[in-house]
Coordinates of C-alpha atoms in Angstrom, one line a residue:
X1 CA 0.0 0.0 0.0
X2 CA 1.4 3.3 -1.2
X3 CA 1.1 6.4 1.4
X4 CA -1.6 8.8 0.2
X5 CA 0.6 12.8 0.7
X6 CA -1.9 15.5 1.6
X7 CA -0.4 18.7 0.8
X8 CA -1.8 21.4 2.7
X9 CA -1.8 25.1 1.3
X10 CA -3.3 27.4 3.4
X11 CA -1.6 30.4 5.6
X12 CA -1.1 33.9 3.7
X13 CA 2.8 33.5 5.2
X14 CA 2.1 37.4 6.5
X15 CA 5.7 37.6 8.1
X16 CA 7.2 37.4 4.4
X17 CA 5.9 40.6 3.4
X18 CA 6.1 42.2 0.7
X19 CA 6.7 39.1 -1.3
X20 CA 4.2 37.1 0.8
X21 CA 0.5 38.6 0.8
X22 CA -3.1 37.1 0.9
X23 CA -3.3 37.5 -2.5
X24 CA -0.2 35.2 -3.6
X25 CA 1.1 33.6 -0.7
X26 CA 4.9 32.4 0.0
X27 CA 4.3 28.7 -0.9
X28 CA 3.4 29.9 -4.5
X29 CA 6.5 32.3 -4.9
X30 CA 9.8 31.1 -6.2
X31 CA 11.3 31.9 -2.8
X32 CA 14.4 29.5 -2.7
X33 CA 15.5 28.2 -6.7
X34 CA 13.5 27.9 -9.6
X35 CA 10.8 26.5 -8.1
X36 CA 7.8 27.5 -5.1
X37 CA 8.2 25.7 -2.0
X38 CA 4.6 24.1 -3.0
X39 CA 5.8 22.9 -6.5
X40 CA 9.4 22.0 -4.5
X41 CA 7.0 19.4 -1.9
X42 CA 5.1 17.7 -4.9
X43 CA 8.2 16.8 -6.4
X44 CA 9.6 15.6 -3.1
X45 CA 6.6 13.1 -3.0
X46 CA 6.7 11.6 -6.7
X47 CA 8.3 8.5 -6.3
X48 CA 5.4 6.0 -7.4
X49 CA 7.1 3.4 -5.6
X50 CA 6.0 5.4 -2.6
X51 CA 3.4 7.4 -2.8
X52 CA 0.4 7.8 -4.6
X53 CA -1.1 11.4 -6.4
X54 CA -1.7 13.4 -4.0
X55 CA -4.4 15.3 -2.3
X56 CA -4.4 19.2 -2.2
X57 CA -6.4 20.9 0.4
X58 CA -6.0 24.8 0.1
X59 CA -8.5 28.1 -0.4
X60 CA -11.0 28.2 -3.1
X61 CA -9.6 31.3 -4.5
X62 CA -6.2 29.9 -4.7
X63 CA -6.8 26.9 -7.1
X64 CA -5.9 28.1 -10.9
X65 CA -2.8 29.2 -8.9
X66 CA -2.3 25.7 -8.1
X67 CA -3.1 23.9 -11.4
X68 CA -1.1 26.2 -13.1
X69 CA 1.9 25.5 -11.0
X70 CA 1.1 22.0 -11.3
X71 CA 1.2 21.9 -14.9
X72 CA 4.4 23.6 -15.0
X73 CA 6.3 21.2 -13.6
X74 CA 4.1 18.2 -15.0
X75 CA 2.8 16.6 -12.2
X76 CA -1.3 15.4 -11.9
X77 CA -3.0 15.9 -8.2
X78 CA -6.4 16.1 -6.5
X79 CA -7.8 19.7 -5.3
X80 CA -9.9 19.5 -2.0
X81 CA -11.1 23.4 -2.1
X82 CA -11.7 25.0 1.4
X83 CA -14.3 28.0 1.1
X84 CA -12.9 29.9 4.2
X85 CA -10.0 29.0 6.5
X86 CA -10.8 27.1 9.6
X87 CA -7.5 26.2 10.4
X88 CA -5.4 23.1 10.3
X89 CA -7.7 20.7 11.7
X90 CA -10.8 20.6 9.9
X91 CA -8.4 21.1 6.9
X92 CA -6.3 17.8 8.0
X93 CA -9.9 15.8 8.7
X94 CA -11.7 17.2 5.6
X95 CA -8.7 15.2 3.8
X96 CA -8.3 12.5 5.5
X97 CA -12.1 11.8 4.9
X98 CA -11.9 12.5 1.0
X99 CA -9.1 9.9 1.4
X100 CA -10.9 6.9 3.9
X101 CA -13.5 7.5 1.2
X102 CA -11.3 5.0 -1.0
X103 CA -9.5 3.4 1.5
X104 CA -10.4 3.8 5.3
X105 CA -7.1 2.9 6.4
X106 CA -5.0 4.3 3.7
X107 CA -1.9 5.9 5.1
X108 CA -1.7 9.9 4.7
X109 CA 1.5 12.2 4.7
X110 CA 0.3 15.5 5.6
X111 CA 2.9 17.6 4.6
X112 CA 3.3 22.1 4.7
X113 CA 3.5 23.5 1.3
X114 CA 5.1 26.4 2.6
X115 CA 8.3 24.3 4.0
X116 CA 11.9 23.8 2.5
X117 CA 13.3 20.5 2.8
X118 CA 17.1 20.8 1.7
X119 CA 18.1 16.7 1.1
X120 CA 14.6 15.3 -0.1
X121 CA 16.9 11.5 0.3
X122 CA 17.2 11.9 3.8
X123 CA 13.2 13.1 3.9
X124 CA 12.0 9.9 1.9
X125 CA 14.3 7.9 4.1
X126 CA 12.6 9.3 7.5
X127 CA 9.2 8.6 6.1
X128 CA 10.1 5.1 5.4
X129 CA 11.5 4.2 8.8
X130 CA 8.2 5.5 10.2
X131 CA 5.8 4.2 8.0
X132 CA 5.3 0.9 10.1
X133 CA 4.7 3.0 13.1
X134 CA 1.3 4.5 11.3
X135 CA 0.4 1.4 10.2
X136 CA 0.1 -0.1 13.4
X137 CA -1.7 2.9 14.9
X138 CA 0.3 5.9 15.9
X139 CA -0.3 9.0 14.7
X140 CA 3.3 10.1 14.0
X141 CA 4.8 13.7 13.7
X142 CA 8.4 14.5 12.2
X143 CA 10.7 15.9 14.5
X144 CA 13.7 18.2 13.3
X145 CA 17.4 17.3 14.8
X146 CA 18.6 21.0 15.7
X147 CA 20.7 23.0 14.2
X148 CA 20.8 25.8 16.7
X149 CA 18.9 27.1 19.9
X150 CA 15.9 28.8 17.4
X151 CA 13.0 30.5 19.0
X152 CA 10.9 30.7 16.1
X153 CA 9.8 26.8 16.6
X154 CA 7.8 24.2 18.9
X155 CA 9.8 21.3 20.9
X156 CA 8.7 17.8 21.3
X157 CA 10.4 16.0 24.0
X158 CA 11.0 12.8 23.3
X159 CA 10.0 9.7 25.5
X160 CA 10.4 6.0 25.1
X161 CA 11.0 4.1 21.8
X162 CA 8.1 2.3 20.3
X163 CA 8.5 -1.5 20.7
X164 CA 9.2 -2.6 17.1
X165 CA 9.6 0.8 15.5
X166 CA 13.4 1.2 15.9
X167 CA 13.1 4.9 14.7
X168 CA 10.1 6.1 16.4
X169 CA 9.8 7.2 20.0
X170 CA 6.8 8.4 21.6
X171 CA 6.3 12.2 22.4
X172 CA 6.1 12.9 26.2
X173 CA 5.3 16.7 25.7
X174 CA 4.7 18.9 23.1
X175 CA 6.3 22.5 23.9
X176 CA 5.6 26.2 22.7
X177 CA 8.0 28.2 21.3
X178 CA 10.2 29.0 23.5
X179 CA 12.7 32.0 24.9
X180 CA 16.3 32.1 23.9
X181 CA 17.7 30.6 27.1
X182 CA 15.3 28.2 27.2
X183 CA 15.6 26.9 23.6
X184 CA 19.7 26.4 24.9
X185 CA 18.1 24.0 27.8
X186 CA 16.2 22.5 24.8
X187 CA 18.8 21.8 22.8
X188 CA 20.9 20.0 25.1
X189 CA 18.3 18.2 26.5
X190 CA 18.0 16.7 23.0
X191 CA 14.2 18.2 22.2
X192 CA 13.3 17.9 18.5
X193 CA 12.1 21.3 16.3
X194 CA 8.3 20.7 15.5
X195 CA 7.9 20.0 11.6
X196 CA 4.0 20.2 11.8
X197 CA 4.1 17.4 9.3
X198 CA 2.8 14.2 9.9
X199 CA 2.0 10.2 9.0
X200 CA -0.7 8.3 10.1
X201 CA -3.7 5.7 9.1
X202 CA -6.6 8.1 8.1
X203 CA -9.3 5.9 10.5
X204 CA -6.7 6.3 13.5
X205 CA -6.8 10.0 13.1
X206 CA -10.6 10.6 12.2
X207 CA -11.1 8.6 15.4
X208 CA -9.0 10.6 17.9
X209 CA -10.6 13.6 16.0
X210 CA -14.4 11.9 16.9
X211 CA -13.7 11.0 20.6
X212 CA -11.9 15.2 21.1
X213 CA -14.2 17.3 18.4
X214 CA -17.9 15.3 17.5
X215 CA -19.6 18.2 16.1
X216 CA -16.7 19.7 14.5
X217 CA -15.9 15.8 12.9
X218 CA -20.0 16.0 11.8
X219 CA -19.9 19.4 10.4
X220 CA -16.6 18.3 8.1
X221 CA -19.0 15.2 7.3
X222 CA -21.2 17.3 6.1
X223 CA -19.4 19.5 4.3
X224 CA -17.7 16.8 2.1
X225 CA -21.5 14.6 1.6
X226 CA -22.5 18.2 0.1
X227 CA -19.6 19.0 -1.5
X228 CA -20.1 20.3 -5.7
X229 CA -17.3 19.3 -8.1
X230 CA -16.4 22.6 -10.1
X231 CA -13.8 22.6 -13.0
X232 CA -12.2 19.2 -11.5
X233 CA -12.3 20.7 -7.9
X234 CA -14.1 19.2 -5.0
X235 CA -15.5 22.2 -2.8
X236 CA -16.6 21.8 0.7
X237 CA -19.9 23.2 1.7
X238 CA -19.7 26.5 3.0
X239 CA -22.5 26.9 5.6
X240 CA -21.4 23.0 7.2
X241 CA -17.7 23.8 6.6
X242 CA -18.0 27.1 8.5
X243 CA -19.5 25.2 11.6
X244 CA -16.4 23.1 12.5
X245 CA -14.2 24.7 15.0
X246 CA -11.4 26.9 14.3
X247 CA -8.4 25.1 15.9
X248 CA -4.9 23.4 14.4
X249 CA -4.3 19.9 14.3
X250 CA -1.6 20.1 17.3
X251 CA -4.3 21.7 19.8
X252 CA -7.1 19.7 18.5
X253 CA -5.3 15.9 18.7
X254 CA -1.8 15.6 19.2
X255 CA -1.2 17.3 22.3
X256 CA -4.5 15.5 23.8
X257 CA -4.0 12.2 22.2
X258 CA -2.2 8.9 23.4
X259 CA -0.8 7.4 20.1
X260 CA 1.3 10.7 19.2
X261 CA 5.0 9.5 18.5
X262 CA 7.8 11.3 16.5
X263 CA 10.0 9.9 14.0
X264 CA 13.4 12.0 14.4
X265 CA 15.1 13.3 11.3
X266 CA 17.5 15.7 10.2
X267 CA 16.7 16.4 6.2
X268 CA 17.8 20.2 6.0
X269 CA 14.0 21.0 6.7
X270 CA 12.5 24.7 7.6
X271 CA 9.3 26.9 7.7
X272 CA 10.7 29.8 6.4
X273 CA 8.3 31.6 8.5
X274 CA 10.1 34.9 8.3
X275 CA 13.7 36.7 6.1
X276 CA 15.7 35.6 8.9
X277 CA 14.6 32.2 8.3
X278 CA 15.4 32.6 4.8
X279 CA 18.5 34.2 5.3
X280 CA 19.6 31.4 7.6
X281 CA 19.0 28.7 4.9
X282 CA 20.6 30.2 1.3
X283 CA 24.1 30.7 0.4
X284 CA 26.4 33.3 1.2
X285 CA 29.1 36.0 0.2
X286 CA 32.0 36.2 1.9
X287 CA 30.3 38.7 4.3
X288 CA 27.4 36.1 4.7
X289 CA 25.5 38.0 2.5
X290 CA 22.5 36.8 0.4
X291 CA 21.4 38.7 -2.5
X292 CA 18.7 37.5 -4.7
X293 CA 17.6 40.0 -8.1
X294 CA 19.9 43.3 -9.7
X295 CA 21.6 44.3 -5.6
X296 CA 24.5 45.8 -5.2
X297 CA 25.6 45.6 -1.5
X298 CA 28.8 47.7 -0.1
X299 CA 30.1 48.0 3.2
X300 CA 27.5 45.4 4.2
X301 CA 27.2 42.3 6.1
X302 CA 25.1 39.5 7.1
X303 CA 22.3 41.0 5.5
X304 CA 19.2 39.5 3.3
X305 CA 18.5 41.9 0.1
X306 CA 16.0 40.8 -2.7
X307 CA 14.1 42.7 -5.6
X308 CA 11.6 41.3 -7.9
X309 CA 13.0 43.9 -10.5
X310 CA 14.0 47.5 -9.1
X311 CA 17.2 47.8 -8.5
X312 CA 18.3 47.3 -5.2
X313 CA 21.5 49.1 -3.4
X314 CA 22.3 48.9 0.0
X315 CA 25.4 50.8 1.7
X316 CA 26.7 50.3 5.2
X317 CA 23.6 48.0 6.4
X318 CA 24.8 45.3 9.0
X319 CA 22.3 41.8 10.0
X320 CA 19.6 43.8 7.6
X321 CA 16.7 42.1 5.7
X322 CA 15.7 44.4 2.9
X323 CA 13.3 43.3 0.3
X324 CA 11.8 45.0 -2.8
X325 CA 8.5 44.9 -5.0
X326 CA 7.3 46.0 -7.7
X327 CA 4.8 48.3 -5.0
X328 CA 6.5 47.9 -1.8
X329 CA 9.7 47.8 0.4
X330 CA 10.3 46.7 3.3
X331 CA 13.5 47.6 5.5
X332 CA 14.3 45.9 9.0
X333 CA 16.8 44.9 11.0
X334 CA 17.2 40.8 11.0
X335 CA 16.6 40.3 14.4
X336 CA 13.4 42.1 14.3
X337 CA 12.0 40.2 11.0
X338 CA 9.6 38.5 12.8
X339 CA 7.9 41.9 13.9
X340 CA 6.7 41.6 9.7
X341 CA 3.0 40.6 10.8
X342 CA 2.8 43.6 13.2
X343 CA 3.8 45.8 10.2
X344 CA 1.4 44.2 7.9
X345 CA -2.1 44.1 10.7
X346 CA -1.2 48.2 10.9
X347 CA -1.1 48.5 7.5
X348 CA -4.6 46.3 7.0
X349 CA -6.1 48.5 9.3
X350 CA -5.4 51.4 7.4
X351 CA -6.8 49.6 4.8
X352 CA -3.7 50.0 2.7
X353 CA -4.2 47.2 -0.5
X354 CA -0.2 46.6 -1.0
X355 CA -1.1 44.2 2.2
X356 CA -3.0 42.2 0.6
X357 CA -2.8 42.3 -3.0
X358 CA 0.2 42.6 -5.5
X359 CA 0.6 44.9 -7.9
X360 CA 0.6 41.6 -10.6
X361 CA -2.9 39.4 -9.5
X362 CA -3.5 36.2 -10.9
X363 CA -6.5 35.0 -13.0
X364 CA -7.4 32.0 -14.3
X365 CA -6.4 32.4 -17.4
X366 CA -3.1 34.2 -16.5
X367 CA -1.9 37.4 -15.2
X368 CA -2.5 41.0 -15.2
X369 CA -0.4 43.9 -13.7
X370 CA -0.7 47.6 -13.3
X371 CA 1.6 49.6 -15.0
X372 CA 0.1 53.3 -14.6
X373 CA -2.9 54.8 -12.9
X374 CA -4.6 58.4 -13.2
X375 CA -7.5 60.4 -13.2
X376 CA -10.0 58.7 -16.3
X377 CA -7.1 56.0 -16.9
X378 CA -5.6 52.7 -15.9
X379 CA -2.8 51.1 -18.0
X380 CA -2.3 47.7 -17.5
X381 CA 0.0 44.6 -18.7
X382 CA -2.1 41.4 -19.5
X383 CA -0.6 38.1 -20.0
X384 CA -3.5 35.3 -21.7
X385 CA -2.1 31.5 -21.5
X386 CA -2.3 29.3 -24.2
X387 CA -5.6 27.7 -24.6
X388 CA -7.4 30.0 -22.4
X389 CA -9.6 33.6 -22.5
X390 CA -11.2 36.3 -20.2
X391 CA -14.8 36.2 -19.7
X392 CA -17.1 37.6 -22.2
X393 CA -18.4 40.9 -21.2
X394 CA -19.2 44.3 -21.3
X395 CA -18.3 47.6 -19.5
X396 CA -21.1 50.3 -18.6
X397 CA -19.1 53.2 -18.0
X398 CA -15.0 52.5 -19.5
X399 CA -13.2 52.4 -22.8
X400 CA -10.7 49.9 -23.7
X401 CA -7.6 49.9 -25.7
X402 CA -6.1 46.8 -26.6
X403 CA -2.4 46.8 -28.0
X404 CA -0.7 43.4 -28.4
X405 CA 3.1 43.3 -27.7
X406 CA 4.2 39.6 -28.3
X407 CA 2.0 36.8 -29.8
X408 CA -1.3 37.3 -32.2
X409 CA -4.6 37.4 -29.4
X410 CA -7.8 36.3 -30.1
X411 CA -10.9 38.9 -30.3
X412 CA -14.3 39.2 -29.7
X413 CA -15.8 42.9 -30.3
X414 CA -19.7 42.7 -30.5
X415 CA -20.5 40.3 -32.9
X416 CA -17.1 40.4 -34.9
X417 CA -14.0 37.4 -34.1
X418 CA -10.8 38.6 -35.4
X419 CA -7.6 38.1 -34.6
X420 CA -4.9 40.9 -33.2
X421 CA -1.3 40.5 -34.7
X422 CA 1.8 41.9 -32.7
X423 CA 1.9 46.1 -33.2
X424 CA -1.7 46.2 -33.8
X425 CA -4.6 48.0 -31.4
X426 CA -8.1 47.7 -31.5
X427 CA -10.1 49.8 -29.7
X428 CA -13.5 48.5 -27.6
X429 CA -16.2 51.4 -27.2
X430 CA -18.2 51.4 -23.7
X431 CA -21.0 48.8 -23.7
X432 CA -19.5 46.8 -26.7
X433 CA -19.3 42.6 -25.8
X434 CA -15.6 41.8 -26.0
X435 CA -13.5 39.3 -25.3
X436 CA -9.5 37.9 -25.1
X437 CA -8.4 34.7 -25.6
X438 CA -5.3 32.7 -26.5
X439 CA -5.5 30.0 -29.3
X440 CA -1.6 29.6 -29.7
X441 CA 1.1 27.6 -28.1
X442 CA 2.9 30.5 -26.4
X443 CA 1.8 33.0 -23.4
X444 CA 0.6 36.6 -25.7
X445 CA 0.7 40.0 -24.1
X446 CA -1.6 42.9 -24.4
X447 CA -0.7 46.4 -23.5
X448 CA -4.6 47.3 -21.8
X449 CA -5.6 51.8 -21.4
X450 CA -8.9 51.9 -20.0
X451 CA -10.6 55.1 -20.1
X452 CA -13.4 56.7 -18.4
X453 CA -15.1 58.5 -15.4
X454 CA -15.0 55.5 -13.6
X455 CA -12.9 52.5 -13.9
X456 CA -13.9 50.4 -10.4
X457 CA -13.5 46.4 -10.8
X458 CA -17.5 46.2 -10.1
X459 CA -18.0 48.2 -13.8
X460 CA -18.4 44.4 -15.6
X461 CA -21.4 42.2 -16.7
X462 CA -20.4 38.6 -17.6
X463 CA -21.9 36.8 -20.0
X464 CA -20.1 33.8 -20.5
X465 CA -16.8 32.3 -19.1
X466 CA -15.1 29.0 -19.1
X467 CA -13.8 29.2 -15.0
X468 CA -17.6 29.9 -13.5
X469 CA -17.4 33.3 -12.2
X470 CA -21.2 34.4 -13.7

């Protein structure tokens, strides 16, 4: 029996800020390599000698995200689509019931998609030695070897080993995050880092779930018997999904239950909850310096500078994380990095929009990014993937121009198709049906003025569109 990973994708990783927003959260950006720490854990769990397809749980709005990034790196997977957050444990049992709907006692990997895992080997390895463990019952969590005394993570204190299970031990405690002195006492009493992932028979875990959480394990139920199937997506029912109780998987079961074990491991693993974090992982200059994008750094040391495009110069800066966007920059000393959230709740009360959204947002059928704004006008860059189009529609009270830049579009103007060849415009009246679309092989570009008295997003009428969004 091959173990079934559920790959969870929720969080809006708020202490990586500005590159990290609700919008297009950290396990979607290309953080550390080519690749997003989501598409980086699907390839970790490919092996078909191991593991089966596996099982996404994450936000409705987040899902072309996700099957895009899929397709990019060729791999197939199941979307469980959660229509509001209730945290990790009805997110953890609402999967592990979509799974036990095949096989009751199939094993499940639940697994971060937000987390870096530097020697994938070693990972597999740890998996395997505690794979007989789950099967005969425990609920097992991984626990990280330290590195160093870090206050940014849980501790499990390890008891006895399990009979039989060599590798496994069972956890005596479960321990918050802790201050710096007493992460050194951690350390060298040989605690483990929390990982937050974890292995275990999906009937063993539904059950602890039952005899802590009843209603919360009937609302899930629910929520899945009256789930709809959209676009290849299984969504959970709103109105039962909302009535399970907001609380993670740790609170909820493993600190309560008596079959929690921990398979020790030491696989270059981290959250990369904050820059530090991130800093702490990558390679270094000579002056332990990390630089990612067009930054030139002098005088400076130990510090974490990124761009997604500006350019980026930093002069005399010492343990600094400074990161820029295309909207945004943020400037703070390393030791402080995890004081990002704080930043980001004052700027969401201010109702400021670079916290949540980026200045490029992501739409089914690709991108769009804003490029110039003023009174009666909005420029904006549009980018169509192959084999897909915007909605048809019309606007009540704005003009378009269209002006494709690389690749021949697609067009819809009232009742007229055509096609629009690089260096050619078209222009689309207020109240005229149009539409975009991609027939080609290759991503095409539009250059997009709007003009008008007003321009708000609500100025649109659908009337037909191949994602749903009537």
């Amino acid at each position: 029996m091959n173990i079934r990973p559920l790959i969870m994708c929720g969080g809006a990783g708020t202490r990586l800020w500005p590159a990290s927003r609700d919008s297009f959260p950290k396990q979607f950006a290309p953080l550390v390599g080519q690749h997003s720490t989501f598409q980086d854990t699907v390839r970790r769990v490919t092996d078909p000698a191991l593991f089966d397809a596996p099982l996404i749980v994450a936000a409705q709005k987040q899902r072309f995200t996700i099957e895009r990034q899929l397709s990019e790196i060729g791999a197939r997977a199941d979307l469980l689509l959660e229509p509001m957050p209730r945290d990790s444990a009805p997110a953890i049992v609402a999967g592990a019931l979509a799974i036990a709907e095949t096989d009751p006692r199939a094993l499940v990997l639940v697994l971060a998609a937000d987390h870096v895992v530097r020697d994938p080997a070693g990972f597999r390895s740890t998996v395997a030695a505690a794979r007989t463990a789950a099967e005969a019952g425990n609920i097992v969590t991984f626990g990280i070897e330290p590195t160093h005394p870090s206050t940014a993570y849980g501790y499990i204190e390890q008891g006895d080993e399990l009979p039989g299970h060599s590798h496994v031990r069972r956890v005596r405690r479960f321990v918050e995050k802790p201050n710096a002195a007493a992460a050194q006492q951690y350390l060298l009493a040989g605690h483990l880092w929390n990982s937050g992932n974890f292995l275990f028979r999906a009937d063993v875990l539904l059950a602890e779930y039952a005899r802590y959480a009843p209603d919360s394990l009937a609302a899930i139920r629910q929520a899945l018997a009256s789930s709809q199937t959209d676009l290849g997506g299984r969504v959970l029912h709103a109105e039962a999904f909302a009535r399970a109780e907001k609380k993670s998987i740790d609170y909820a079961v493993m600190e309560r239950t008596q079959l929690s074990a921990v398979a020790p491991g030491r696989f270059g693993w981290s959250d990369i909850g904050t820059w530090d974090a991130l800093w702490d992982i990558a390679e270094k200059d000579e002056d332990g310096n990390v630089a990612r994008g067009e930054v030139t750094l002098v005088g400076t040391r130990n510090t974490y500078a990124a761009t997604d495009g500006v350019l980026v110069g930093v002069i005399g800066m010492d343990d600094a994380v400074v990161v820029a966007t295309r909207d945004a920059v943020l400037v703070c000393s390393k030791s402080r990095a995890g004081d990002v959230k704080t930043l980001v709740d004052q700027l969401k009360a201010r109702h400021v929009p670079q916290a949540i959204e980026h200045v490029r947002s992501y739409r089914p059928w690709g991108w769009r990014q804003a490029v110039e704004t003023g009174p009666g006008f909005l420029v904006r860059r549009l980018v169509v993937y192959p084999g897909h189009r915007l909605s048809l529609h019309r606007h009540a009270h704005r003009a378009e121009h269209w002006v494709a830049v690389r690749g021949a579009a697609d067009v819809v103007v009232g009742d007229e198709p055509g096609k629009l060849g690089e260096n050619q415009s078209i222009y689309i009246p207020p109240g005229k049906v149009h539409r975009l679309g991609n027939s080609g092989a290759s991503d095409i570009e539009i250059i997009e003025v709007a003009t008008g008295a007003y321009l708000g997003e609500d100025d649109i009428v659908r009337l037909a569109d191949d994602y749903n969004r009537l």
